[in-house]
Coordinates of C-alpha atoms and ligand atoms in Angstrom, one line a residue:
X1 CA -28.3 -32.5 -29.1
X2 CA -25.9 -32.7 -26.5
X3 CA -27.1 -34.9 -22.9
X4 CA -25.8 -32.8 -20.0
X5 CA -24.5 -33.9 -17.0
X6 CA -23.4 -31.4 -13.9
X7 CA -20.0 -33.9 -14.0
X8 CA -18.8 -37.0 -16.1
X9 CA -16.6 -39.1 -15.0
X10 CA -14.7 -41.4 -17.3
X11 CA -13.1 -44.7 -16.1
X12 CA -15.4 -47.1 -13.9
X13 CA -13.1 -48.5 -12.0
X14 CA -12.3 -49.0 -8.7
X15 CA -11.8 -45.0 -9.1
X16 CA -14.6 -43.9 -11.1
X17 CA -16.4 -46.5 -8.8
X18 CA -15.6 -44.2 -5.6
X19 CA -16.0 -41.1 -7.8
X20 CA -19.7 -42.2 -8.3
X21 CA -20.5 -42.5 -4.1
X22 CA -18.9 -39.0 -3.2
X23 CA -20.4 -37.5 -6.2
X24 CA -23.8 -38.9 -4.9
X25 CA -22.9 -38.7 -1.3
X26 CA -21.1 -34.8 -1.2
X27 CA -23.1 -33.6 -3.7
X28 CA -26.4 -34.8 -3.9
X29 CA -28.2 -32.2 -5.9
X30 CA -26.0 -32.7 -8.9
X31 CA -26.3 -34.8 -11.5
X32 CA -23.4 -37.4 -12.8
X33 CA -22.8 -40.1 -15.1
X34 CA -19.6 -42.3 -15.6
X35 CA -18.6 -43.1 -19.4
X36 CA -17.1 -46.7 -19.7
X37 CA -15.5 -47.1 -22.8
X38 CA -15.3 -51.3 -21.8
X39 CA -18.7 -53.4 -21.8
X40 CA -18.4 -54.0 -18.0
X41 CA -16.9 -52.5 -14.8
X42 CA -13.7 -52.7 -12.8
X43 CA -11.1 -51.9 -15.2
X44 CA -7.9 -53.6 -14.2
X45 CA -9.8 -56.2 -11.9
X46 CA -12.1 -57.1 -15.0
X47 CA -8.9 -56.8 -18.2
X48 CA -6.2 -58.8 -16.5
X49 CA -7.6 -62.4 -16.6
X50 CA -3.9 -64.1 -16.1
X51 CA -3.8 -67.2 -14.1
X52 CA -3.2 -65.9 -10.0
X53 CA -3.9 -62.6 -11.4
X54 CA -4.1 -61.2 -7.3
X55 CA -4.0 -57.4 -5.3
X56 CA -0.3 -56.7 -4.5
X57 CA -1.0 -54.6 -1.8
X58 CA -3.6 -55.6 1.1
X59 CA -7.2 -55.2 0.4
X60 CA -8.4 -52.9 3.8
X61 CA -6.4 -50.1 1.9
X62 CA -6.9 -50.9 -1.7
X63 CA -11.0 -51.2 -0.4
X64 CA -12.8 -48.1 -0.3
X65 CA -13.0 -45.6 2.9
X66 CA -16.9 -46.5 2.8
X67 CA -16.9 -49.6 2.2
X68 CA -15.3 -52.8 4.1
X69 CA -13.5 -55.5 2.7
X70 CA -15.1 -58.6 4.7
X71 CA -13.3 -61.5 3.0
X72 CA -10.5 -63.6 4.8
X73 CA -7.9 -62.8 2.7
X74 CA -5.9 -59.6 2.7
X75 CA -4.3 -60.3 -0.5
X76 CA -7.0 -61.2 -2.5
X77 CA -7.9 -62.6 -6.1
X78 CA -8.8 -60.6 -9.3
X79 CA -12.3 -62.2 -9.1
X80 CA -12.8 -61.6 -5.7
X81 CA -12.0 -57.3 -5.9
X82 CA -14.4 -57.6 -9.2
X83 CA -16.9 -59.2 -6.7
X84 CA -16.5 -56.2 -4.5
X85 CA -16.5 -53.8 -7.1
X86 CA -19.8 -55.1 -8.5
X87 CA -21.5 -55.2 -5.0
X88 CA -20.2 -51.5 -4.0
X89 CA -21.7 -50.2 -7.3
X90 CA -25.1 -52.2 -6.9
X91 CA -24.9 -51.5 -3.7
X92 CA -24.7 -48.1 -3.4
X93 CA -26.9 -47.8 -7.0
X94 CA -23.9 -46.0 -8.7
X95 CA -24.4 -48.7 -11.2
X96 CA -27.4 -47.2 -12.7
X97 CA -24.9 -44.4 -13.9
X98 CA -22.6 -45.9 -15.7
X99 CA -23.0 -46.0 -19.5
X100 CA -20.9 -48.5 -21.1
X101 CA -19.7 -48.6 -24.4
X102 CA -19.1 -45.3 -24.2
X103 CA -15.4 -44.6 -25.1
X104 CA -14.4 -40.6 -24.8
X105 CA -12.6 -39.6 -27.6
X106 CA -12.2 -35.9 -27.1
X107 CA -12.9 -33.0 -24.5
X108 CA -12.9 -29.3 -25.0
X109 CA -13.9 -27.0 -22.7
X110 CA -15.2 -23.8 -23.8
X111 CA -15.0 -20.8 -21.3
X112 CA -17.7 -19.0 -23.3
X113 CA -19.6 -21.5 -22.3
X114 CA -18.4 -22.8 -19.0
X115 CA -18.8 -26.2 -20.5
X116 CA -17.0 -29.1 -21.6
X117 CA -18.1 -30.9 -24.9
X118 CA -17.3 -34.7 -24.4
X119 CA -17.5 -36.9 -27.7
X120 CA -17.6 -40.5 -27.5
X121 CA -17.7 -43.3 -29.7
X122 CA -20.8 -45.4 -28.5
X123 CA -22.0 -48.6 -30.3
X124 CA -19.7 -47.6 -33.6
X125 CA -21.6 -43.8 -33.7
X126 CA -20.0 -40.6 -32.5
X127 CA -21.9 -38.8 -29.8
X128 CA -21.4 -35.3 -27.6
X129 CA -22.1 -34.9 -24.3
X130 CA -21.7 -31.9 -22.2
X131 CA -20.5 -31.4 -18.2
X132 CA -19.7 -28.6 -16.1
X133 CA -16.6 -30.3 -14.5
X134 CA -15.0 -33.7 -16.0
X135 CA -13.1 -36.2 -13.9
X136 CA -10.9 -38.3 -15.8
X137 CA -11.0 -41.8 -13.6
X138 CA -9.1 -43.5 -16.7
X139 CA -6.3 -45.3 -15.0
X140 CA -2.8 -44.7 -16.2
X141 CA -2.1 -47.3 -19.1
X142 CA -3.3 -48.2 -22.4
X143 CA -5.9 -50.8 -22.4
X144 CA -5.7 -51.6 -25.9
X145 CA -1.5 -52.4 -25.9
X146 CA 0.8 -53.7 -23.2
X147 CA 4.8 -52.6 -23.6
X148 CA 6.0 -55.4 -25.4
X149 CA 9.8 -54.8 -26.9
X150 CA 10.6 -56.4 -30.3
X151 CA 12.3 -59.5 -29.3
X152 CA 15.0 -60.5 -32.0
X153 CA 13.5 -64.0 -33.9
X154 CA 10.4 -63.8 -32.3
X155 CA 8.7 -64.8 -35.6
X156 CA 10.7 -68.1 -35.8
X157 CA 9.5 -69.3 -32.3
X158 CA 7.4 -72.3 -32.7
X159 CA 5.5 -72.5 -29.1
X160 CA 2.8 -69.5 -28.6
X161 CA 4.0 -65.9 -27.2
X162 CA 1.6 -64.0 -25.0
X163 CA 1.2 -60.9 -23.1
X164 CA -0.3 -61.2 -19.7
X165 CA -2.7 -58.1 -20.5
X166 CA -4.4 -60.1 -23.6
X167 CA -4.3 -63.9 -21.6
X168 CA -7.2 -65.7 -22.5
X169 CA -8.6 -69.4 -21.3
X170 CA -7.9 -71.4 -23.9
X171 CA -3.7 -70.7 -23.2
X172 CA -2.7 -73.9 -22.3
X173 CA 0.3 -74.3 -19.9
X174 CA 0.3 -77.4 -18.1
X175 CA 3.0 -79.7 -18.5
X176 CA 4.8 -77.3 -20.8
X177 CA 7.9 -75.4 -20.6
X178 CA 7.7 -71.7 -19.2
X179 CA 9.5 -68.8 -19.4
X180 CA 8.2 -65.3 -18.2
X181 CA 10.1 -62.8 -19.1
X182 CA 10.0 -60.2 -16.3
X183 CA 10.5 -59.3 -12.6
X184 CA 7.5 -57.4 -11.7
X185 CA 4.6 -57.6 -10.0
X186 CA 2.9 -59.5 -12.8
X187 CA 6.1 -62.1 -13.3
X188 CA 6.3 -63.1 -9.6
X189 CA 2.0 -64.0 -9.4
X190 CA 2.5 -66.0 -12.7
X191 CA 5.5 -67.5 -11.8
X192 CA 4.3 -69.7 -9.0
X193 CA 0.6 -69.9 -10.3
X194 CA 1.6 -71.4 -13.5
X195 CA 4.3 -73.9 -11.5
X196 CA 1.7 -75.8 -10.3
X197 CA 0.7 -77.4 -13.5
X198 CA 4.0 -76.3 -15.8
X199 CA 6.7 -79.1 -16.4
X200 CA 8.8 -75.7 -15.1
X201 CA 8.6 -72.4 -15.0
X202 CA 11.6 -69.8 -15.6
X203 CA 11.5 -66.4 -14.7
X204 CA 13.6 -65.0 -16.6
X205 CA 15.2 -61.3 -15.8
X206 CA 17.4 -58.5 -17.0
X207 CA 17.8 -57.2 -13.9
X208 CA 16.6 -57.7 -10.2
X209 CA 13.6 -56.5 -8.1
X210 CA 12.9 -56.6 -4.2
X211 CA 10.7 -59.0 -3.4
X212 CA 9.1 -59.3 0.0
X213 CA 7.1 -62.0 1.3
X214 CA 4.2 -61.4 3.5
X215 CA 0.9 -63.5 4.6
X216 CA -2.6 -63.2 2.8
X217 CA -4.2 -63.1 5.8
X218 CA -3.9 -60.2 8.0
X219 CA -4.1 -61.8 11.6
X220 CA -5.0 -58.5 13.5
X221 CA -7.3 -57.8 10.9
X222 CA -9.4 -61.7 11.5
X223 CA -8.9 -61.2 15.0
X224 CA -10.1 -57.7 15.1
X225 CA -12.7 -58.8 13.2
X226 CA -14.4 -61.7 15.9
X227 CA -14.2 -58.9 18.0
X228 CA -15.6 -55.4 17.1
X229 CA -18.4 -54.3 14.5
X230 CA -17.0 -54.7 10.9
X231 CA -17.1 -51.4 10.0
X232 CA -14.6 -50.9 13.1
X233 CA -12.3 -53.5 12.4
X234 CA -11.8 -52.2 8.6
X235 CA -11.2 -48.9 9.8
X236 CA -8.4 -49.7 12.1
X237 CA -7.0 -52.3 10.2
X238 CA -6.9 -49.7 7.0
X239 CA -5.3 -47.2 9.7
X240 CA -2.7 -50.2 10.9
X241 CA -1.4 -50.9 7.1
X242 CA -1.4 -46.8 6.4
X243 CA 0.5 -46.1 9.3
X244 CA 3.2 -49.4 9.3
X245 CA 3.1 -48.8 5.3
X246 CA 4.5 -45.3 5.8
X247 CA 7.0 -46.0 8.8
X248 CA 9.0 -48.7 6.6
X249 CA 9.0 -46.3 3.7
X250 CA 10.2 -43.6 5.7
X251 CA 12.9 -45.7 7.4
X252 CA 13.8 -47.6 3.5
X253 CA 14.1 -43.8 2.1
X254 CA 15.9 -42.8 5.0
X255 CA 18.6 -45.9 5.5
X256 CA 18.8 -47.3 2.1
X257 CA 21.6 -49.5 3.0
X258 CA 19.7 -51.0 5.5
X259 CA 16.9 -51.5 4.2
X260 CA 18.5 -53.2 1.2
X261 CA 20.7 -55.6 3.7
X262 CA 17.2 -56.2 5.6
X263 CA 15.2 -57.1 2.3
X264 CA 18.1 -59.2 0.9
X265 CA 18.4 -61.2 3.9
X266 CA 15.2 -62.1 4.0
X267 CA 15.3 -63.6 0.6
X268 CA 18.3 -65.6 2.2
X269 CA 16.4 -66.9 4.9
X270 CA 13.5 -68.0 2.5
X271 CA 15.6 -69.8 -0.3
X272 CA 18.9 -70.7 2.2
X273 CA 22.4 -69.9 1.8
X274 CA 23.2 -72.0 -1.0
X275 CA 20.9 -69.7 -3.0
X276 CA 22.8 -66.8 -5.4
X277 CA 20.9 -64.3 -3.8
X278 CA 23.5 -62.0 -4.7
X279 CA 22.6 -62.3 -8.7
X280 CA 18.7 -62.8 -8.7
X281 CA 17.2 -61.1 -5.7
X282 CA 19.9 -58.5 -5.2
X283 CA 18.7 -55.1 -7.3
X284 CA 21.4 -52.2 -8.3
X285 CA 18.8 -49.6 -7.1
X286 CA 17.5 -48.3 -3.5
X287 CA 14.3 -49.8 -2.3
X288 CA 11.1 -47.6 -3.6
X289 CA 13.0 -45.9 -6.1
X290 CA 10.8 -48.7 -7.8
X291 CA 7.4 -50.4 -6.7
X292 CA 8.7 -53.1 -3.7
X293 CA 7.1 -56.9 -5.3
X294 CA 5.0 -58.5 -2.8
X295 CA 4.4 -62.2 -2.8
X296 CA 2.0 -63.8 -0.9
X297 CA 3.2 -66.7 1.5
X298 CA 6.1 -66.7 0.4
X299 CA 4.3 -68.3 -2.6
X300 CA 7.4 -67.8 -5.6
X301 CA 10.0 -68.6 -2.7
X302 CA 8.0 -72.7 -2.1
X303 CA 8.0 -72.8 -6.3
X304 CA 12.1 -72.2 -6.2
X305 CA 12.9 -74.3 -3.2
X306 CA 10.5 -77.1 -5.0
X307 CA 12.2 -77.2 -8.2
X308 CA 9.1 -76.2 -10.0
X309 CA 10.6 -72.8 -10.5
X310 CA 13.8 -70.8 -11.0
X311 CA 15.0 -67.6 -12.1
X312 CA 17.7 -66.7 -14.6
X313 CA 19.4 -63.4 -14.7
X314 CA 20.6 -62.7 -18.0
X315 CA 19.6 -60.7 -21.3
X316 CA 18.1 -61.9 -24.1
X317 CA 19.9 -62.3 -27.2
X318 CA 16.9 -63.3 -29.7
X319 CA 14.2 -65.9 -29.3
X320 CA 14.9 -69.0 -31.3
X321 CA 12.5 -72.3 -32.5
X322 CA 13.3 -73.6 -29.5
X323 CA 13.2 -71.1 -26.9
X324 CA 15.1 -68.4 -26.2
X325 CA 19.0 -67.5 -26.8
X326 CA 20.0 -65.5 -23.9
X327 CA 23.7 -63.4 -23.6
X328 CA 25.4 -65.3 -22.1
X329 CA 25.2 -68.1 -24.8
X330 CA 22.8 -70.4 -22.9
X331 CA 19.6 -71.7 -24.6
X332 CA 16.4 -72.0 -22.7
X333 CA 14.2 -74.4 -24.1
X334 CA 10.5 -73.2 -23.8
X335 CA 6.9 -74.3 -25.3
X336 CA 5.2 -70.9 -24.0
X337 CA 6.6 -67.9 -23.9
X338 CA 4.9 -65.0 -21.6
X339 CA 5.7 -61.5 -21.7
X340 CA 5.6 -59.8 -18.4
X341 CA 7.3 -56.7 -19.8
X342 CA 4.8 -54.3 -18.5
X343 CA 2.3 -52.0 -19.4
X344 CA 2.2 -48.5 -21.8
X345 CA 1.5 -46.1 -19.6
X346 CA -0.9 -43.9 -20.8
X347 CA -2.8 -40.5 -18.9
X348 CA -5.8 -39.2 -19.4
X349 CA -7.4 -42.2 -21.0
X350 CA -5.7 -41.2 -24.2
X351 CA -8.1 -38.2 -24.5
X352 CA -7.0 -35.7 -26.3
X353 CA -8.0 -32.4 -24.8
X354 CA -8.5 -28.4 -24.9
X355 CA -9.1 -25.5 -23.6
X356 CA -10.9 -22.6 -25.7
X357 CA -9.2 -24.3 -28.8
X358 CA -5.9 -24.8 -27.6
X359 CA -4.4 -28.5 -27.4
X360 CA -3.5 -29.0 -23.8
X361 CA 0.2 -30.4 -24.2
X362 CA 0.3 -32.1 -20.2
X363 CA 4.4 -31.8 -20.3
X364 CA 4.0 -28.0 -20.1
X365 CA 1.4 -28.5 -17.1
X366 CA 1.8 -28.1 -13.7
X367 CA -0.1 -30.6 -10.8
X368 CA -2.2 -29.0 -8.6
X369 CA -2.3 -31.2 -5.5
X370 CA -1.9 -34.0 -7.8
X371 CA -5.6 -34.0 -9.1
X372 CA -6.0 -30.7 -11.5
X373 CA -3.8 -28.9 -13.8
X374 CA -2.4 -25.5 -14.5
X375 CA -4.4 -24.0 -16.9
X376 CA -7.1 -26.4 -17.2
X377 CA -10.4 -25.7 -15.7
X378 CA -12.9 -27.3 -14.3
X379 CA -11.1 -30.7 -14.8
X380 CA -9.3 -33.5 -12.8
X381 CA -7.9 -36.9 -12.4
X382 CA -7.6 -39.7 -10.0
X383 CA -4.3 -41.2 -9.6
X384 CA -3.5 -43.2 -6.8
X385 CA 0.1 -43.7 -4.6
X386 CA 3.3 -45.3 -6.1
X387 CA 4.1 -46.6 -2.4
X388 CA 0.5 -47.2 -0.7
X389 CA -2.7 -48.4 -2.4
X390 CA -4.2 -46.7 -5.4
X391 CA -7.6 -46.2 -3.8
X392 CA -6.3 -44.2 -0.4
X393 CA -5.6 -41.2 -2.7
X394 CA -8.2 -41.8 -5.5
X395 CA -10.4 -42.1 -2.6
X396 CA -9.5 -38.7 -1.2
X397 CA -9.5 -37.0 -4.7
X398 CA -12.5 -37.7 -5.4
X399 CA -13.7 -36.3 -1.9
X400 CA -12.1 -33.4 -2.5
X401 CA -13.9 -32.9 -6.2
X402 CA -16.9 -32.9 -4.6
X403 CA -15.8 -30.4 -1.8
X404 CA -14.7 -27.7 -4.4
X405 CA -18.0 -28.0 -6.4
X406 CA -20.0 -27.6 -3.5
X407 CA -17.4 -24.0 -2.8
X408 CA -18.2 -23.3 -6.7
X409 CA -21.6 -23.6 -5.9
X410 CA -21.6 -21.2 -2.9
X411 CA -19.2 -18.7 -4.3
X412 CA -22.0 -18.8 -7.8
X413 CA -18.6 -19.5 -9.8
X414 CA -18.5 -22.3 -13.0
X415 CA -15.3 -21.7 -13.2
X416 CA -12.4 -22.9 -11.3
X417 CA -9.0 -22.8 -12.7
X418 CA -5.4 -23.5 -10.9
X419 CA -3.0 -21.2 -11.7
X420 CA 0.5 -20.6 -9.5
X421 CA 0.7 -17.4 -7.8
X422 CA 3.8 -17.2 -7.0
X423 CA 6.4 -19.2 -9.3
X424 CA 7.2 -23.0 -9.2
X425 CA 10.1 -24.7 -9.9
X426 CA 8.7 -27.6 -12.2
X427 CA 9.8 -31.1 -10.9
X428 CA 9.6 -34.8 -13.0
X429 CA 6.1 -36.3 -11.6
X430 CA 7.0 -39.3 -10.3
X431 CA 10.0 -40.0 -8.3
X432 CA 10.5 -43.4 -9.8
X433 CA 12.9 -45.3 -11.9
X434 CA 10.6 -48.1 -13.1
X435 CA 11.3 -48.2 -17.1
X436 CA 8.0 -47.9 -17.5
X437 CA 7.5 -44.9 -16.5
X438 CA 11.0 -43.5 -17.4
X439 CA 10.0 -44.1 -20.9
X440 CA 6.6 -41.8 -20.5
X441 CA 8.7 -39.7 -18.1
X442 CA 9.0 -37.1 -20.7
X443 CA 5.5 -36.6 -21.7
X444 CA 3.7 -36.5 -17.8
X445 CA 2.7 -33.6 -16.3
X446 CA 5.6 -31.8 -13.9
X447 CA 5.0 -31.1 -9.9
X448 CA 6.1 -28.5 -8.4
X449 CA 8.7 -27.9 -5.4
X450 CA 5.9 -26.6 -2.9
X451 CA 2.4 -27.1 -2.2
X452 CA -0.1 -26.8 -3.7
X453 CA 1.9 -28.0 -6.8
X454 CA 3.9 -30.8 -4.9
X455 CA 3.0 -34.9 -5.4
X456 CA 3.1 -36.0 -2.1
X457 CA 3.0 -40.0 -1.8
X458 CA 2.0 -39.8 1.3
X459 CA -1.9 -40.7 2.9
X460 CA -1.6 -38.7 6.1
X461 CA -0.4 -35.3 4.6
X462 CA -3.2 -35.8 1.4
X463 CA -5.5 -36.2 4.5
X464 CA -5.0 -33.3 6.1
X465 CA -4.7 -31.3 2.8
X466 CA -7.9 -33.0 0.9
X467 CA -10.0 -33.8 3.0
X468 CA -9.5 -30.7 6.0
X469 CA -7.2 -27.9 4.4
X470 CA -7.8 -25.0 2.5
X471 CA -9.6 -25.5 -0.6
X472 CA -9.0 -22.4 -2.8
X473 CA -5.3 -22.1 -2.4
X474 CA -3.7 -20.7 -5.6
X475 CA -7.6 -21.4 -7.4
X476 CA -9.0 -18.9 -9.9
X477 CA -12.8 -18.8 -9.5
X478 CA -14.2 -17.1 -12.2
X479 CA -17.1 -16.9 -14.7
X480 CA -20.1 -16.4 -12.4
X481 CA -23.6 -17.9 -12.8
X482 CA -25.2 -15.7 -15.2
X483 CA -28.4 -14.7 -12.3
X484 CA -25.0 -13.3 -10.1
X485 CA -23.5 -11.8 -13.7
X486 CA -26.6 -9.3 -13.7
X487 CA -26.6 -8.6 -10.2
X488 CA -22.9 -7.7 -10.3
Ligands
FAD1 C1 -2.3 -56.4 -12.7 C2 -2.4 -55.2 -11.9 C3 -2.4 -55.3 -10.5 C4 -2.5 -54.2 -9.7 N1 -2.5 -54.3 -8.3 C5 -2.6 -53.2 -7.6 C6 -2.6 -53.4 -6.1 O1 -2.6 -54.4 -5.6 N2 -2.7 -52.2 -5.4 C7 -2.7 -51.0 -6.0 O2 -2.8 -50.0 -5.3 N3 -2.7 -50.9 -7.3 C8 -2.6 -51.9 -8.1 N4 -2.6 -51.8 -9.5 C9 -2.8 -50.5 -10.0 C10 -4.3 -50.4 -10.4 O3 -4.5 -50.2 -11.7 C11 -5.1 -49.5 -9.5 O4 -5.0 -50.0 -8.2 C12 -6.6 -49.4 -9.8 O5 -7.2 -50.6 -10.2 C13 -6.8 -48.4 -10.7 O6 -8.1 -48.1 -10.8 P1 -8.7 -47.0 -11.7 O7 -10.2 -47.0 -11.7 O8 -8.1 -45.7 -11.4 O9 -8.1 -47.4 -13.2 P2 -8.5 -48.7 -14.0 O10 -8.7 -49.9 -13.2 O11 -7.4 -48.8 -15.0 O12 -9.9 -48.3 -14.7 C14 -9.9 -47.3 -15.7 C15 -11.2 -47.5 -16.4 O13 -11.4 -46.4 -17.3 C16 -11.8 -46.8 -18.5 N5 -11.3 -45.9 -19.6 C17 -10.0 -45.5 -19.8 N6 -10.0 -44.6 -20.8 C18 -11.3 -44.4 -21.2 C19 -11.9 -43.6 -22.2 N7 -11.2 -42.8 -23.0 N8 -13.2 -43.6 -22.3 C20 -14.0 -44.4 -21.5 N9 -13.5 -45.2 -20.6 C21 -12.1 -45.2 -20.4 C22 -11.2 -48.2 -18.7 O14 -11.9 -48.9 -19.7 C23 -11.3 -48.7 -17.3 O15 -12.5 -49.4 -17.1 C24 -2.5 -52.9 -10.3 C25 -2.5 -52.8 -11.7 C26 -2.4 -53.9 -12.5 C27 -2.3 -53.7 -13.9

């Protein structure tokens, strides 16, 4: 026996999280459940337990449209979004859908049947569920593996090696020597959170990445705040950070140069002139052709200028009993190692899926408005901005899943399929040089050159498409409810 659900989700996360209210809200006649494969909710905000683990953008846009972010801080703490998390799904009762435990396996849609069959590994037996329409809310990386490059002699090292993804309480860091390996996001929160109890911390780097400092708390936002219902003040606030977020990546993608010069000197200003900026805060690419590093008051900037912290720009050679060996021939002692080298991006929650028997193969897929697939029916995704917060465009997505069941619904169709019109020049799906997803970059779906096939990272366009444009642009509706079937 198969249990049937109008729509699964999979993934409850802060996506599948905001999946469950518009499911609920949009569609209330349907019904929905969400499949956790972990034993609790908020995916990233309940897997990365790191010390400082912390939001890198601010929380009025990482929050949900429906929901406001009430705490002080803009830049908030791991436990503080799993807080949120947890209240938004009590709140709201979206809770009461998720089954955990549940890990999807498999999903294959069967036009004959205008179903997909689900199979999931719950409590160690294999179970099948059937939906109408599935909504992948997975995330985009591998929960069970982090990126972690073989590291010459990293058998002989004789202090403990540990990737931030699998950090548990019992590492033990104070008054030892550091070294994280890495310049991303993750490298500069540990960096300064580990400082304060470390003999030192190095952060140690292949190459450079901008960094830009910026407070935790959003003053307009408090002030706003004191003044005007809270519902209000989120709204505008979330409008503010859109709006500003879009204008400096408009003028960065536009001026380059400048940008660079403008995001260099303010490193200058933070560490002084003595500083070589030049070598450790000075990256070979243009802003946003990789994810800009925020750090929170300037936090990693006070560890340097203290002494508690430094950074070292150099490759390394092998690790060592000691430490590690880098290029250049210098040694740096070390009694914990950690591994900020990044996650294993992974799509569609490793699901392998397809379509009346075929394997889907997502390389030879196009995007349709970044949600749904060439080819694939009745199926979509939530992925979020690689220059704004993830939830403004899961947020819409899911908004806009709702809206096209409710057309299915009207127009008696259980099929809706994406298929281009008119042809598409195929594109890479992401316009970003990150390694980690230049190493994926060749199994990702493509985007096309125009819409509806075109990625845009950009809230205010999405907007106006999702949540107010047309919604059966370059669509196939097909396979009508069987009542219709005899009528026509
Ligand atoms: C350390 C860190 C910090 C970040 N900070 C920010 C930030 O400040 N701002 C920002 O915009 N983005 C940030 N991101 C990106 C972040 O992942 C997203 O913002 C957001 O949390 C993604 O939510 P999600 O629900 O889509 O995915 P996830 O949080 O990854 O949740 C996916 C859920 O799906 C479940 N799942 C996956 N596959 C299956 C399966 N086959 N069966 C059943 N369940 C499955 C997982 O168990 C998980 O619970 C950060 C990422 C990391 C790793």
């Amino acid at each position: 026996m198969r249990e049937h659900f109008d729509i699964l989700v999979v993934g409850a996360g802060i996506s599948g999280i905001g999946a469950g209210y518009h499911l609920q809200t949009q569609c209330p006649g349907r019904t929905y459940a969400i499949l956790e494969g972990r034993e609790r909710l908020g995916g990233t905000w309940d897997l990365f337990r790191y010390p400082g683990i912390r939001s890198d953008s601010d929380m009025f846009t990482l929050g949900f449209s429906f929901r406001p972010w009430t705490e002080a801080k803009a830049i908030a703490n791991g436990d503080a979004i799993l807080r949120y998390l947890e209240d938004t799904a009590r709140e709201f009762g979206i809770d009461r859908h998720i089954r955990y435990r549940h890990r999807v396996i498999a999903a294959d849609w069967s036009s004959d049947e205008a179903l997909w069959t689900v199979t999931v590994e719950a409590d160690g037996r294999t179970r099948q569920f059937s939906c109408s329409f599935l909504f992948l809310c997975s995330g985009y990386y591998n929960y069970a593996r982090g990126h972690m490059p073989a590291f010459a002699g990293q058998a002989e090292f004789r202090g403990r090696i540990v990737h931030p993804q699998f950090w548990t309480p019992d590492i033990d860091y104070a008054d030892k020597r550091v070294v994280v390996v890495g310049s991303g996001a993750t490298a500069v929160t540990l960096v300064p959170e580990l400082a304060k109890q470390a003999a030192h911390v190095t952060m140690l780097q292949r190459s450079p990445t901008y960094i830009v400092a910026r407070p935790s708390e959003d003053g307009i936002a408090n002030w706003l705040r004191r003044r005007l219902p809270g519902k209000m003040a989120y709204m505008l606030t979330r409008w503010k950070n859109v709006l500003v977020g879009q204008y400096f990546y408009r003028i960065a993608r536009k001026h380059p140069e400048k940008a660079k010069e403008r995001l260099v000197d303010m490193v200058r200003c933070e560490l002084g002139h003595g500083y070589d900026v030049a070598t450790h805060f000075t990256p070979r690419y243009d802003p946003w052709d990789q994810r800009l590093c925020l750090v929170p008051d300037a936090d990693l900037f006070a560890a340097i200028r203290d002494g508690r912290a430094d950074v070292v720009t150099d490759r390394i050679a092998r690790f060592t009993p000691e430490g590690v060996a880098l290029e250049s021939g210098d040694l740096l002692p070390a009694d914990l190692i950690v591994t900020a080298t990044g996650l294993e991006v992974q799509l569609m929650g490793g699901i392998p899926v397809t379509v009346d028997g075929d394997v889907v193969t997502w390389s030879d897929r196009l995007t349709y408005k970044g949600m749904m697939f060439s080819g694939v029916p009745n199926f979509a995704i939530a992925f979020g901005y690689t220059n704004a917060s993830w939830t403004l465009k899961a947020d819409l997505t899911a908004e806009h899943v709702a809206r096209l069941l409710n057309r299915m619904a009207r127009r008696g169709m259980r099929q809706v399929t994406p298929e281009p019109q008119v042809a598409v020049q195929p594109q890479p799906f992401l316009d970003f040089t990150s390694s980690y997803i230049q190493r994926v970059a060749k199994e990702l779906p493509r985007q096309g050159h125009r819409k509806p096939w075109r990625v845009h990272q950009s809230y205010t366009r999405d907007l106006l498409a999702l949540r107010f444009g047309r919604i059966d642009d370059e669509l196939v509706f097909s396979n009508p409810e069987p009542a219709r079937r005899r009528v026509a």
